[in-house]
Coordinates of N, CA and C and ligand atoms in Angstrom, one line a residue:
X1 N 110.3 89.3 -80.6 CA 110.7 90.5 -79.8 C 109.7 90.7 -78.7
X2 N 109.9 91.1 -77.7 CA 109.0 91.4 -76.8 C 108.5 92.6 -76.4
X3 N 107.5 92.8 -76.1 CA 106.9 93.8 -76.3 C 107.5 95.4 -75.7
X4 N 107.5 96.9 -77.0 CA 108.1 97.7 -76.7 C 106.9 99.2 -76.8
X5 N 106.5 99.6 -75.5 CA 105.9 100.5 -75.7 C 106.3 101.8 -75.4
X6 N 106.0 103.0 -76.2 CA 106.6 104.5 -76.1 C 105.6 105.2 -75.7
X7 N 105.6 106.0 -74.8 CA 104.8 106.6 -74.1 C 105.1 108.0 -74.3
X8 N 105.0 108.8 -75.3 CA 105.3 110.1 -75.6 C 105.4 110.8 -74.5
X9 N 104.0 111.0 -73.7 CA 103.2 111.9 -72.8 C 102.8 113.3 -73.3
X10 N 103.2 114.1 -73.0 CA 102.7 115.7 -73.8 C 103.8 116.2 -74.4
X11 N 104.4 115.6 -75.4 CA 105.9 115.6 -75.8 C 105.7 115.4 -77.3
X12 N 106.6 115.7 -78.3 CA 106.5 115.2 -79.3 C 105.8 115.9 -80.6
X13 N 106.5 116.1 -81.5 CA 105.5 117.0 -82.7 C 105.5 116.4 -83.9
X14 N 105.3 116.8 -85.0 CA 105.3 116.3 -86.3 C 106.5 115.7 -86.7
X15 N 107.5 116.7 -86.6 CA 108.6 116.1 -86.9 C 109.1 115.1 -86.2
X16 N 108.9 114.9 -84.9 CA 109.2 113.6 -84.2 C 108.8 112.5 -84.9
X17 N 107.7 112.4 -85.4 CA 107.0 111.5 -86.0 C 107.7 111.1 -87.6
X18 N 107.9 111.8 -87.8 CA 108.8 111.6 -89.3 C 109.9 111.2 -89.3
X19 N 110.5 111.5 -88.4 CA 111.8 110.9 -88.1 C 112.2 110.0 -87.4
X20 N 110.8 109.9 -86.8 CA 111.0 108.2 -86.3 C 110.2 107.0 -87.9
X21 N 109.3 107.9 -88.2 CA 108.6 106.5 -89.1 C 109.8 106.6 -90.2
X22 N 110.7 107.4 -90.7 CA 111.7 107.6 -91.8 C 112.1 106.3 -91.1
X23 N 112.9 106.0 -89.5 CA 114.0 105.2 -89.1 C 113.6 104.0 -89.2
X24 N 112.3 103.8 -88.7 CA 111.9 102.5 -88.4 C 111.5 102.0 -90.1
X25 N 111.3 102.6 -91.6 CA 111.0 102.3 -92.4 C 111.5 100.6 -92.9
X26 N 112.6 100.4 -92.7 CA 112.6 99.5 -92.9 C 112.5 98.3 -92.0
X27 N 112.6 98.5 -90.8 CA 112.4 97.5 -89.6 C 111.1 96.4 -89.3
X28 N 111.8 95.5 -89.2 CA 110.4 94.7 -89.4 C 109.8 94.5 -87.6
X29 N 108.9 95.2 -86.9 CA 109.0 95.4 -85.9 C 107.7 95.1 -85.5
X30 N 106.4 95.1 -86.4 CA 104.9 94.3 -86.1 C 104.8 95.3 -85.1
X31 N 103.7 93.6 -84.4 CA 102.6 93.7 -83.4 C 103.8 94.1 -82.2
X32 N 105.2 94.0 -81.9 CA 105.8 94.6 -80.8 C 106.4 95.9 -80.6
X33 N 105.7 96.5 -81.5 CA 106.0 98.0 -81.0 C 104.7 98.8 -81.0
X34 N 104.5 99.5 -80.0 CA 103.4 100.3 -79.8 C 103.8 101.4 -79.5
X35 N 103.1 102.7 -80.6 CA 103.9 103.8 -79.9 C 102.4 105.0 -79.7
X36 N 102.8 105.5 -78.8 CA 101.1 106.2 -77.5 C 101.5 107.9 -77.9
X37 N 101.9 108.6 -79.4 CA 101.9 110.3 -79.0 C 100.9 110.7 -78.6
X38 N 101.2 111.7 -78.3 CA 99.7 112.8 -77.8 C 98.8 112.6 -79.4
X39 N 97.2 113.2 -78.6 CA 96.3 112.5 -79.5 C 96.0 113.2 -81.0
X40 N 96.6 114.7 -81.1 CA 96.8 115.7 -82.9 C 97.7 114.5 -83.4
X41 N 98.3 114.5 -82.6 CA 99.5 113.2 -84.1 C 99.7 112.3 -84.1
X42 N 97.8 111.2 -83.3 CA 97.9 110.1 -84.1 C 97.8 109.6 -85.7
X43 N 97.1 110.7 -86.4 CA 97.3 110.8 -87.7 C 98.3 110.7 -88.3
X44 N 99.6 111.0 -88.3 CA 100.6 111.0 -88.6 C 101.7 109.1 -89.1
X45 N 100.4 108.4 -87.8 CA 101.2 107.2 -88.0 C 99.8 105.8 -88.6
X46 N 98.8 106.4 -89.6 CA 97.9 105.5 -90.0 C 98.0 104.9 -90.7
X47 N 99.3 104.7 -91.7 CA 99.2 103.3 -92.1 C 100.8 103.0 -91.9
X48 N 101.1 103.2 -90.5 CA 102.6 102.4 -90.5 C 102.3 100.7 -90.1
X49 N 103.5 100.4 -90.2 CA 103.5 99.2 -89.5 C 103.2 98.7 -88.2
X50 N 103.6 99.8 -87.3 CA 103.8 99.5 -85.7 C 102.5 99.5 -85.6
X51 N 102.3 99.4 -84.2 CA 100.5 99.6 -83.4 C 100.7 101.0 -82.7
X52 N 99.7 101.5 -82.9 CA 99.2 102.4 -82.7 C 98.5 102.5 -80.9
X53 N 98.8 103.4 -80.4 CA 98.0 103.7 -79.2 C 97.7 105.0 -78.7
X54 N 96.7 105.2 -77.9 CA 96.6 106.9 -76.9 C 96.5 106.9 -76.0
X55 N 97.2 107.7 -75.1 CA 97.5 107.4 -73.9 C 96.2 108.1 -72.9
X56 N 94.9 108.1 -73.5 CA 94.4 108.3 -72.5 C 92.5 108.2 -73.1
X57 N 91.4 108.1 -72.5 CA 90.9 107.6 -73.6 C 89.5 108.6 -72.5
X58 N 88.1 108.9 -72.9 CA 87.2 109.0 -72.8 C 86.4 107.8 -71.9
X59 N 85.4 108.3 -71.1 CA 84.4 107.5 -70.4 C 83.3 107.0 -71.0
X60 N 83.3 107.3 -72.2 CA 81.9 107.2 -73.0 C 82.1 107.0 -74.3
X61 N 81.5 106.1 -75.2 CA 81.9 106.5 -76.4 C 81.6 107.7 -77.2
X62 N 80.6 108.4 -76.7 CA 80.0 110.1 -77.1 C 79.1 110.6 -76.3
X63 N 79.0 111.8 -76.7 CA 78.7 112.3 -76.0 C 78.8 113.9 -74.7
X64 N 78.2 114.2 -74.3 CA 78.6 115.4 -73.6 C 79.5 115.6 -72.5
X65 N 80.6 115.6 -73.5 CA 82.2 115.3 -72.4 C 83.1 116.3 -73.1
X66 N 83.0 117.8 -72.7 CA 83.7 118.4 -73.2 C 85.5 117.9 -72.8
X67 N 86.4 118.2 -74.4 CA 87.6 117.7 -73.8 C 88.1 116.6 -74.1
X68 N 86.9 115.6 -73.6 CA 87.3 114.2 -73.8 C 87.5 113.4 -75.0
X69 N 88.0 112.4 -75.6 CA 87.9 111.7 -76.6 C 87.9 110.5 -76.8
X70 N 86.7 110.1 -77.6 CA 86.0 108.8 -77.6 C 87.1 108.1 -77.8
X71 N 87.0 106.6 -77.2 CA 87.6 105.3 -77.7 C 87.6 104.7 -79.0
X72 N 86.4 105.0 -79.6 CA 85.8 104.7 -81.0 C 86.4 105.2 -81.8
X73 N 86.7 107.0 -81.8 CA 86.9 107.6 -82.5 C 88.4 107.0 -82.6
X74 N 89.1 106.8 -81.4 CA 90.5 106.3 -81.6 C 91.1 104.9 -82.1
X75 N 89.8 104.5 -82.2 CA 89.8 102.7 -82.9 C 89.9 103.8 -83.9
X76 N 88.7 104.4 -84.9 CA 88.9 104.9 -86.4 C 89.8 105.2 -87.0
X77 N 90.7 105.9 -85.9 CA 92.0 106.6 -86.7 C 93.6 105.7 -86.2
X78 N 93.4 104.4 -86.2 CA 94.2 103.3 -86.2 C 94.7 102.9 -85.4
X79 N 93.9 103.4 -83.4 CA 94.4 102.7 -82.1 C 94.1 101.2 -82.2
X80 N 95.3 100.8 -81.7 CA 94.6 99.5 -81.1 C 95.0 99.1 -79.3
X81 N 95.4 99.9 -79.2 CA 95.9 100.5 -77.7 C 95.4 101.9 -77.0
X82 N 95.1 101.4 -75.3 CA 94.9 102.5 -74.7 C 95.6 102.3 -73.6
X83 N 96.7 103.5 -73.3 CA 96.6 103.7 -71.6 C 95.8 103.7 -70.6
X84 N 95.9 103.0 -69.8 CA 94.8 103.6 -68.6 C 95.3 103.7 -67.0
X85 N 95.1 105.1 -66.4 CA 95.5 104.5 -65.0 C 97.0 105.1 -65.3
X86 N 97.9 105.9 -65.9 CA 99.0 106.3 -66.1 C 99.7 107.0 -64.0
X87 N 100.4 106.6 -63.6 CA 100.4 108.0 -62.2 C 100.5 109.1 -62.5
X88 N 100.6 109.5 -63.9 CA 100.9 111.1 -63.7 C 99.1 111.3 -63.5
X89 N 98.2 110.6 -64.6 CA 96.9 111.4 -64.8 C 96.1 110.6 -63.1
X90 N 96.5 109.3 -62.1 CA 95.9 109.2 -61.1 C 96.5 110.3 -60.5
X91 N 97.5 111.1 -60.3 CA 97.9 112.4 -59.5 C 97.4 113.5 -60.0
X92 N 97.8 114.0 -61.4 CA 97.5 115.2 -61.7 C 96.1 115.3 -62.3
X93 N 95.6 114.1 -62.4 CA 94.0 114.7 -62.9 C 92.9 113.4 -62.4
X94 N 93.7 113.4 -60.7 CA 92.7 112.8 -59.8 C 92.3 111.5 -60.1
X95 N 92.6 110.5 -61.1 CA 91.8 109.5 -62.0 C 91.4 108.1 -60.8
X96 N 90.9 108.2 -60.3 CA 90.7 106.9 -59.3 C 90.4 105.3 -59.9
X97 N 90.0 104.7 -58.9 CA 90.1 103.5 -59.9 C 88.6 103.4 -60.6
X98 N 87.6 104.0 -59.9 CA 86.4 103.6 -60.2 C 85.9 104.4 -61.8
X99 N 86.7 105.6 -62.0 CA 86.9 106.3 -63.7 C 87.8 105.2 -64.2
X100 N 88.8 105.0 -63.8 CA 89.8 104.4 -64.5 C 89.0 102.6 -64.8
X101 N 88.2 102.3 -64.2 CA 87.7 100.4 -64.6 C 86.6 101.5 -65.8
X102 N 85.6 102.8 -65.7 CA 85.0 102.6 -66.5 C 86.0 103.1 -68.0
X103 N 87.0 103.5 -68.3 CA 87.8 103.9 -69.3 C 87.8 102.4 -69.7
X104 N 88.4 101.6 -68.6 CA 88.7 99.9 -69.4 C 87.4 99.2 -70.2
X105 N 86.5 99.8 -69.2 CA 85.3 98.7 -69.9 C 84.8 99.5 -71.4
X106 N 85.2 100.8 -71.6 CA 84.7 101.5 -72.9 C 85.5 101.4 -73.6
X107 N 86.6 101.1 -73.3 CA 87.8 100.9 -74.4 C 87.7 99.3 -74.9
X108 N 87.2 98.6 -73.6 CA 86.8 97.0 -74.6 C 86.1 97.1 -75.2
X109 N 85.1 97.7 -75.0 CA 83.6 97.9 -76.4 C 84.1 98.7 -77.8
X110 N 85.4 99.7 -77.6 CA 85.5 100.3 -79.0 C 86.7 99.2 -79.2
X111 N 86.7 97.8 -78.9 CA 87.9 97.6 -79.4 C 89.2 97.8 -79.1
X112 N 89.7 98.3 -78.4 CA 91.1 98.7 -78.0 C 91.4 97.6 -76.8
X113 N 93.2 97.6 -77.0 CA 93.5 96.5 -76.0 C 93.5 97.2 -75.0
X114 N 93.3 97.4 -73.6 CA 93.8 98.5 -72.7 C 95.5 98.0 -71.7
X115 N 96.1 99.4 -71.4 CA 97.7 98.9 -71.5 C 97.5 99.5 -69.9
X116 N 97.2 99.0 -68.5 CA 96.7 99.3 -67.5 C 98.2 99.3 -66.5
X117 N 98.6 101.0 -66.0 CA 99.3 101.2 -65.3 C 99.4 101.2 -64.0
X118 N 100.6 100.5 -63.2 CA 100.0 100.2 -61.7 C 101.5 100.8 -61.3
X119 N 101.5 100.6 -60.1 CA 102.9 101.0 -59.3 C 102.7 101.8 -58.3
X120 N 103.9 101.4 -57.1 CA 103.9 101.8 -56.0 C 104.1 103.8 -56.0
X121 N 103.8 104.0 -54.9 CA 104.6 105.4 -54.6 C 105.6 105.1 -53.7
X122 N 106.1 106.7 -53.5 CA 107.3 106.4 -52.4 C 107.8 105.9 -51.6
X123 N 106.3 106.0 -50.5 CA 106.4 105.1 -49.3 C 105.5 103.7 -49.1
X124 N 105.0 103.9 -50.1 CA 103.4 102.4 -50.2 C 104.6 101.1 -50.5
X125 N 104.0 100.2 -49.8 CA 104.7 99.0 -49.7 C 104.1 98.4 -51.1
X126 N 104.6 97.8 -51.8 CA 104.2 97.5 -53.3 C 103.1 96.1 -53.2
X127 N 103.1 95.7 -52.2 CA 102.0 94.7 -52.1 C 100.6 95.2 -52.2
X128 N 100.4 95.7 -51.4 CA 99.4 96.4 -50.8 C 98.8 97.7 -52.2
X129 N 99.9 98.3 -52.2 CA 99.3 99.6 -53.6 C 99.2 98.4 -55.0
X130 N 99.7 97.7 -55.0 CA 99.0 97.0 -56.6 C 97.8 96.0 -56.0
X131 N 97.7 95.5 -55.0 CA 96.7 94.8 -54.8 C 95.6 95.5 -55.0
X132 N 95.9 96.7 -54.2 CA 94.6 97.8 -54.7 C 94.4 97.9 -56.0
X133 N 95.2 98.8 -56.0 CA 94.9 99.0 -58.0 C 94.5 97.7 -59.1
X134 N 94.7 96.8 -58.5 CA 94.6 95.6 -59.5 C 93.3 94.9 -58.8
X135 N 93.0 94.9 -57.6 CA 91.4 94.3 -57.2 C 90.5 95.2 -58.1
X136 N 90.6 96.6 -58.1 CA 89.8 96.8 -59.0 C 89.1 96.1 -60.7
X137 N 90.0 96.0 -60.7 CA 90.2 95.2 -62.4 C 89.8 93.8 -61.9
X138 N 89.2 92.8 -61.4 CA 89.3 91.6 -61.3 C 88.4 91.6 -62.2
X139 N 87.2 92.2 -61.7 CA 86.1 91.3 -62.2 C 85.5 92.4 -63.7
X140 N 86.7 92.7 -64.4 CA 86.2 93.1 -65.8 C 86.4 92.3 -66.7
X141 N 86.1 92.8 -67.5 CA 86.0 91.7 -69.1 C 87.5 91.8 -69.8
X142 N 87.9 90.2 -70.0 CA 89.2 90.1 -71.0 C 90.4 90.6 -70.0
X143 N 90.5 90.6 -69.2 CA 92.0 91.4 -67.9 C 92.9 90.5 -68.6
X144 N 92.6 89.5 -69.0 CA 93.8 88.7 -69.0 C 94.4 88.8 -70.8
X145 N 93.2 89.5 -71.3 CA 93.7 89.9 -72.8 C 94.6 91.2 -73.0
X146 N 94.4 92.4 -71.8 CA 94.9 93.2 -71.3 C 96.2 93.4 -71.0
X147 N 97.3 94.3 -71.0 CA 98.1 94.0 -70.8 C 98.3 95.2 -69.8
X148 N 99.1 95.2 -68.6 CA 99.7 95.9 -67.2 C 100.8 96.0 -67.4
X149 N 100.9 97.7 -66.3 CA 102.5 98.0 -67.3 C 102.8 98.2 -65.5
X150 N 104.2 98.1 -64.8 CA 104.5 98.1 -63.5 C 105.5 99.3 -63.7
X151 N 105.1 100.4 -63.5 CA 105.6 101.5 -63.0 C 106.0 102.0 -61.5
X152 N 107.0 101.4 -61.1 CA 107.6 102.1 -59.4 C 107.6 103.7 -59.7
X153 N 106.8 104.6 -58.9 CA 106.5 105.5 -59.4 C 107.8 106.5 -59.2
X154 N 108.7 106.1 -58.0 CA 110.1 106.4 -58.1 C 110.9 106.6 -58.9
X155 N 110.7 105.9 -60.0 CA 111.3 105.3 -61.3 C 111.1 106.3 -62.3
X156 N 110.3 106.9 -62.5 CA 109.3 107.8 -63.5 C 110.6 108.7 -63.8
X157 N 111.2 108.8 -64.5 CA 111.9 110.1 -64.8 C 113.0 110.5 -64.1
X158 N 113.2 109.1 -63.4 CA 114.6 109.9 -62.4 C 115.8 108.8 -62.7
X159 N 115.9 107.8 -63.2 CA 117.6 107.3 -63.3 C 117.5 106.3 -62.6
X160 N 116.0 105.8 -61.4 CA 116.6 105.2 -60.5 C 115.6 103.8 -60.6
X161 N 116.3 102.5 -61.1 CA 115.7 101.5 -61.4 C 115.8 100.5 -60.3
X162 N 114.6 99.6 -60.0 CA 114.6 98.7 -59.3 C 115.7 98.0 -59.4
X163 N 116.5 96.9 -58.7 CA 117.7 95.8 -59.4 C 116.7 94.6 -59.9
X164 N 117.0 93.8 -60.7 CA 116.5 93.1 -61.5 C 116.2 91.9 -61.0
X165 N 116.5 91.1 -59.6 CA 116.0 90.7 -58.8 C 114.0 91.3 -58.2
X166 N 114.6 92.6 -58.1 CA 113.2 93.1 -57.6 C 112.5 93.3 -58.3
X167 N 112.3 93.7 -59.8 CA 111.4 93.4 -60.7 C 111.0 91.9 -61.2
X168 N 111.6 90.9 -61.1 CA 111.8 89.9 -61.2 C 110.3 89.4 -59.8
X169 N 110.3 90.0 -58.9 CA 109.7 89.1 -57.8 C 108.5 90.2 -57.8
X170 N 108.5 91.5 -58.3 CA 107.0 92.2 -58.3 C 106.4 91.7 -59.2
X171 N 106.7 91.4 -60.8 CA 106.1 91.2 -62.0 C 105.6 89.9 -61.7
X172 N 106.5 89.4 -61.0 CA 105.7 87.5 -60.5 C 104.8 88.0 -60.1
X173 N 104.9 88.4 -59.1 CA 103.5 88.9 -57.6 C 102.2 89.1 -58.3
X174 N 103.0 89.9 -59.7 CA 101.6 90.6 -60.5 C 101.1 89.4 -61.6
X175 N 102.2 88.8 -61.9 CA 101.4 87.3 -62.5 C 100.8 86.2 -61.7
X176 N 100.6 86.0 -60.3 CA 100.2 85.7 -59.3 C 98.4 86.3 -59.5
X177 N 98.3 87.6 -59.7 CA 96.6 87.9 -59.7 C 96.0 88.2 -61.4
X178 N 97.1 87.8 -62.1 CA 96.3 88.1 -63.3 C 97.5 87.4 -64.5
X179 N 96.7 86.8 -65.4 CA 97.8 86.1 -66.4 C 97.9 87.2 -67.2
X180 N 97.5 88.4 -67.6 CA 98.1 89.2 -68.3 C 99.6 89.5 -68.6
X181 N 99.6 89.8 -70.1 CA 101.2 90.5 -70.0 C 101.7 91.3 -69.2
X182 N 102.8 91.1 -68.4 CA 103.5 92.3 -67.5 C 104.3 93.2 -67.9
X183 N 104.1 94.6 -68.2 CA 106.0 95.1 -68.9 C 106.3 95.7 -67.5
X184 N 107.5 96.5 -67.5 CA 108.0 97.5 -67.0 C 108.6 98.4 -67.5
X185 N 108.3 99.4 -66.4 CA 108.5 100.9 -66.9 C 109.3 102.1 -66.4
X186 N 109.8 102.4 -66.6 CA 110.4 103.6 -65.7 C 112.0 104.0 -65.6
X187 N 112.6 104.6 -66.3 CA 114.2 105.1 -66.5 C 114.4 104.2 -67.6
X188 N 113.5 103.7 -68.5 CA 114.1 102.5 -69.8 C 114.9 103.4 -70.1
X189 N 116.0 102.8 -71.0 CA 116.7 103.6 -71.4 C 117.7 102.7 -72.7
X190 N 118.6 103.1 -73.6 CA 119.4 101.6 -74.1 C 120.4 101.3 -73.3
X191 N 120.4 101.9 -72.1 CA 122.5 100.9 -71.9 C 121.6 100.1 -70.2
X192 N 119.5 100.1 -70.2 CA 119.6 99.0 -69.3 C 118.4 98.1 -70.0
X193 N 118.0 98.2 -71.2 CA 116.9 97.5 -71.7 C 117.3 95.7 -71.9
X194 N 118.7 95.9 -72.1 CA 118.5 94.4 -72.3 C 118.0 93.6 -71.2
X195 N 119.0 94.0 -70.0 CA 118.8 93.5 -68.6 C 117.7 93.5 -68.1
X196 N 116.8 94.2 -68.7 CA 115.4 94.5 -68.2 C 114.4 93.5 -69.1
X197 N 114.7 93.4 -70.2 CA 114.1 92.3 -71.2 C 114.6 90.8 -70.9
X198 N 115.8 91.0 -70.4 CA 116.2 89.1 -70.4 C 115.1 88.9 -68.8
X199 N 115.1 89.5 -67.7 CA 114.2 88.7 -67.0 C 112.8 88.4 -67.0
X200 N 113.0 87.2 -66.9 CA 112.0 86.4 -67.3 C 110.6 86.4 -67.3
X201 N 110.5 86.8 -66.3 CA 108.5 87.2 -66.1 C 108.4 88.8 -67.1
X202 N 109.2 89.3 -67.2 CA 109.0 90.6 -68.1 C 108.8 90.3 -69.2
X203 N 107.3 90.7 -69.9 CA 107.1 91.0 -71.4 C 107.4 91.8 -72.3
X204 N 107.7 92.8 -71.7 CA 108.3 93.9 -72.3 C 108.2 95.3 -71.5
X205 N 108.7 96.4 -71.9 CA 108.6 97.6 -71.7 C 107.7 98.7 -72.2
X206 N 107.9 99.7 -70.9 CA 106.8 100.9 -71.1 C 107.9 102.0 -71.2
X207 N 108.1 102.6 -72.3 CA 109.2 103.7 -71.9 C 109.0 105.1 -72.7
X208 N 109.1 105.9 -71.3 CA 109.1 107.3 -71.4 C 110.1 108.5 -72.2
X209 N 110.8 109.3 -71.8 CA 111.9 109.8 -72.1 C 112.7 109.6 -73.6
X210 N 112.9 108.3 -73.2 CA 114.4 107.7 -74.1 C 113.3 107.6 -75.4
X211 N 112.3 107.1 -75.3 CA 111.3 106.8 -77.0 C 111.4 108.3 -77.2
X212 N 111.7 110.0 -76.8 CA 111.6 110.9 -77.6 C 112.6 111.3 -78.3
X213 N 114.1 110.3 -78.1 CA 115.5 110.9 -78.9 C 115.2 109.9 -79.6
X214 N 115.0 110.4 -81.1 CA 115.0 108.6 -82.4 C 116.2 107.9 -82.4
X215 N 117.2 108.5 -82.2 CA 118.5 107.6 -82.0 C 119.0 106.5 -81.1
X216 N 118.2 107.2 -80.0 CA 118.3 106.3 -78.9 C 117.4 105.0 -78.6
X217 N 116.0 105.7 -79.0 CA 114.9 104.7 -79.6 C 115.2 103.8 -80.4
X218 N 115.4 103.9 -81.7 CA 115.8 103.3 -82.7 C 117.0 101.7 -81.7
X219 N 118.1 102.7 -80.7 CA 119.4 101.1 -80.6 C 118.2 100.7 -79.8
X220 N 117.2 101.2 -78.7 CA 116.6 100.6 -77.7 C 115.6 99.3 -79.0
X221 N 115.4 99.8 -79.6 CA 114.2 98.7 -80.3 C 115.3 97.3 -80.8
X222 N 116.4 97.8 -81.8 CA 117.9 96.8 -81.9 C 117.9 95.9 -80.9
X223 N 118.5 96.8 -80.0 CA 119.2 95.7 -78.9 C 117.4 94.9 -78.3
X224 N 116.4 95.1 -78.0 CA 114.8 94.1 -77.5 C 115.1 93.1 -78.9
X225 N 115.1 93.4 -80.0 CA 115.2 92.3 -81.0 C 116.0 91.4 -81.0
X226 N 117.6 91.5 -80.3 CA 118.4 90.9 -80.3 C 118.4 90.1 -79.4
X227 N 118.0 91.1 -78.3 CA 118.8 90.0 -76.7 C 117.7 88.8 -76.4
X228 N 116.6 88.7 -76.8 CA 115.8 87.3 -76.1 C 114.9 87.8 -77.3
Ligands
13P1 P1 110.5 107.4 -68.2 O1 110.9 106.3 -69.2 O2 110.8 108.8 -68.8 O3 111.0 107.2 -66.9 O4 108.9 107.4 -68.1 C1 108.3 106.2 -67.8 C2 106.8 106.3 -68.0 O5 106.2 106.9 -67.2 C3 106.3 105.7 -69.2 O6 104.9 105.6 -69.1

């Protein structure tokens, strides 16, 4: 299967979590499912099967950072994944690239893979805005053990998906500067994941929204097992 990540965001409670690990109990789903809730209820999923992630990680591994939360601490309690670089936190909480390479390089030291988000905005020609975002990352450690998730930031929560041609020739572009895994992200949903998983340079998905109904989640993970 190829790879399926859930990106809660500030969503999601206890019971979410129960009712998804109840669904997924029997599913044999591994190292291809990663699921990122907010950081109270990564506890909730410490000895499942899936991989574990947080979607946002500390500058340091300790230390005097009111707020923040160590990498380390999030290896302890069963990350093996970190977001970095999400658009909502480069818009709403400023994150540039020069915090965002030091989040990558402390999350290699505590161990975590980092899951590094890139993508255009409205009017940025998508060459030019990931070349940026992604020059920064050249010269760190393991980029290519890393995996990049291509978020058209248009995309985020509105219905409106690239055609599969055009994802098709960005995810190249972006395997063009770095052999890392590529997913895509943005409006996943189940009635367009297949389409989105059969092309070819795509590794998998980053999905928002649809990972908070378990029902829907649940066919979305079905149908990635099935179709390629
Ligand atoms: P949606 O799937 O809700 O569009 O969100 C995408 C996203 O931002 C995942 O990180």
């Amino acid at each position: 299967m190829k790879t399926i990540v859930a990106n809660w965001k500030m969503n999601g409670d206890e019971q979410l979590c129960d009712n998804l690990i109840f669904k997924l109990k029997d599913f044999d789903v591994g190292q291809s499912l990663i699921i990122c809730p907010p950081f109270p209820l990564l506890f909730k999923f410490k000895n499942c099967r899936f991989c574990l992630g947080a979607q946002n990680c500390g500058i340091a591994l300790h230390g005097a950072f009111t707020g923040e939360v160590s990498p380390q601490l999030l290896r302890s309690l069963g990350c093996s994944y970190v977001i970095i670089g999400h658009s909502e936190r480069r818009r709403l909480c400023d994150e540039n690239d020069d915090i965002l390479v030091k989040k990558y390089e402390i999350a290699i030291e505590a161990n975590l893979i980092p899951i590094i988000c890139v993508g255009e905005n409205f009017q940025e020609d998508y060459r030019l805005a990931l070349e940026k975002q992604l020059n920064s990352f050249l010269k760190v450690r393991n980029l290519e053990k890393s995996i990049i998730a291509y978020e058209p930031v248009r995309s985020i929560g509105t219905g409106i998906i690239p055609d599969s041609d055009k994802i098709a020739k960005i995810v190249s572009f972006i395997k063009g500067i770095t052999s890392a895994k590529i997913l895509y992200g943005g409006s996943v949903d189940s009635s367009n994941v297949a389409d989105i998983l059969r092309i070819d340079p795509v590794d998998g998905v980053l999905i928002g929204g649809a990972s908070l109904r378990t029902e829907e989640f649940y066919s979305i993970i079905q149908i990635a097992k099935n179709c390629c």
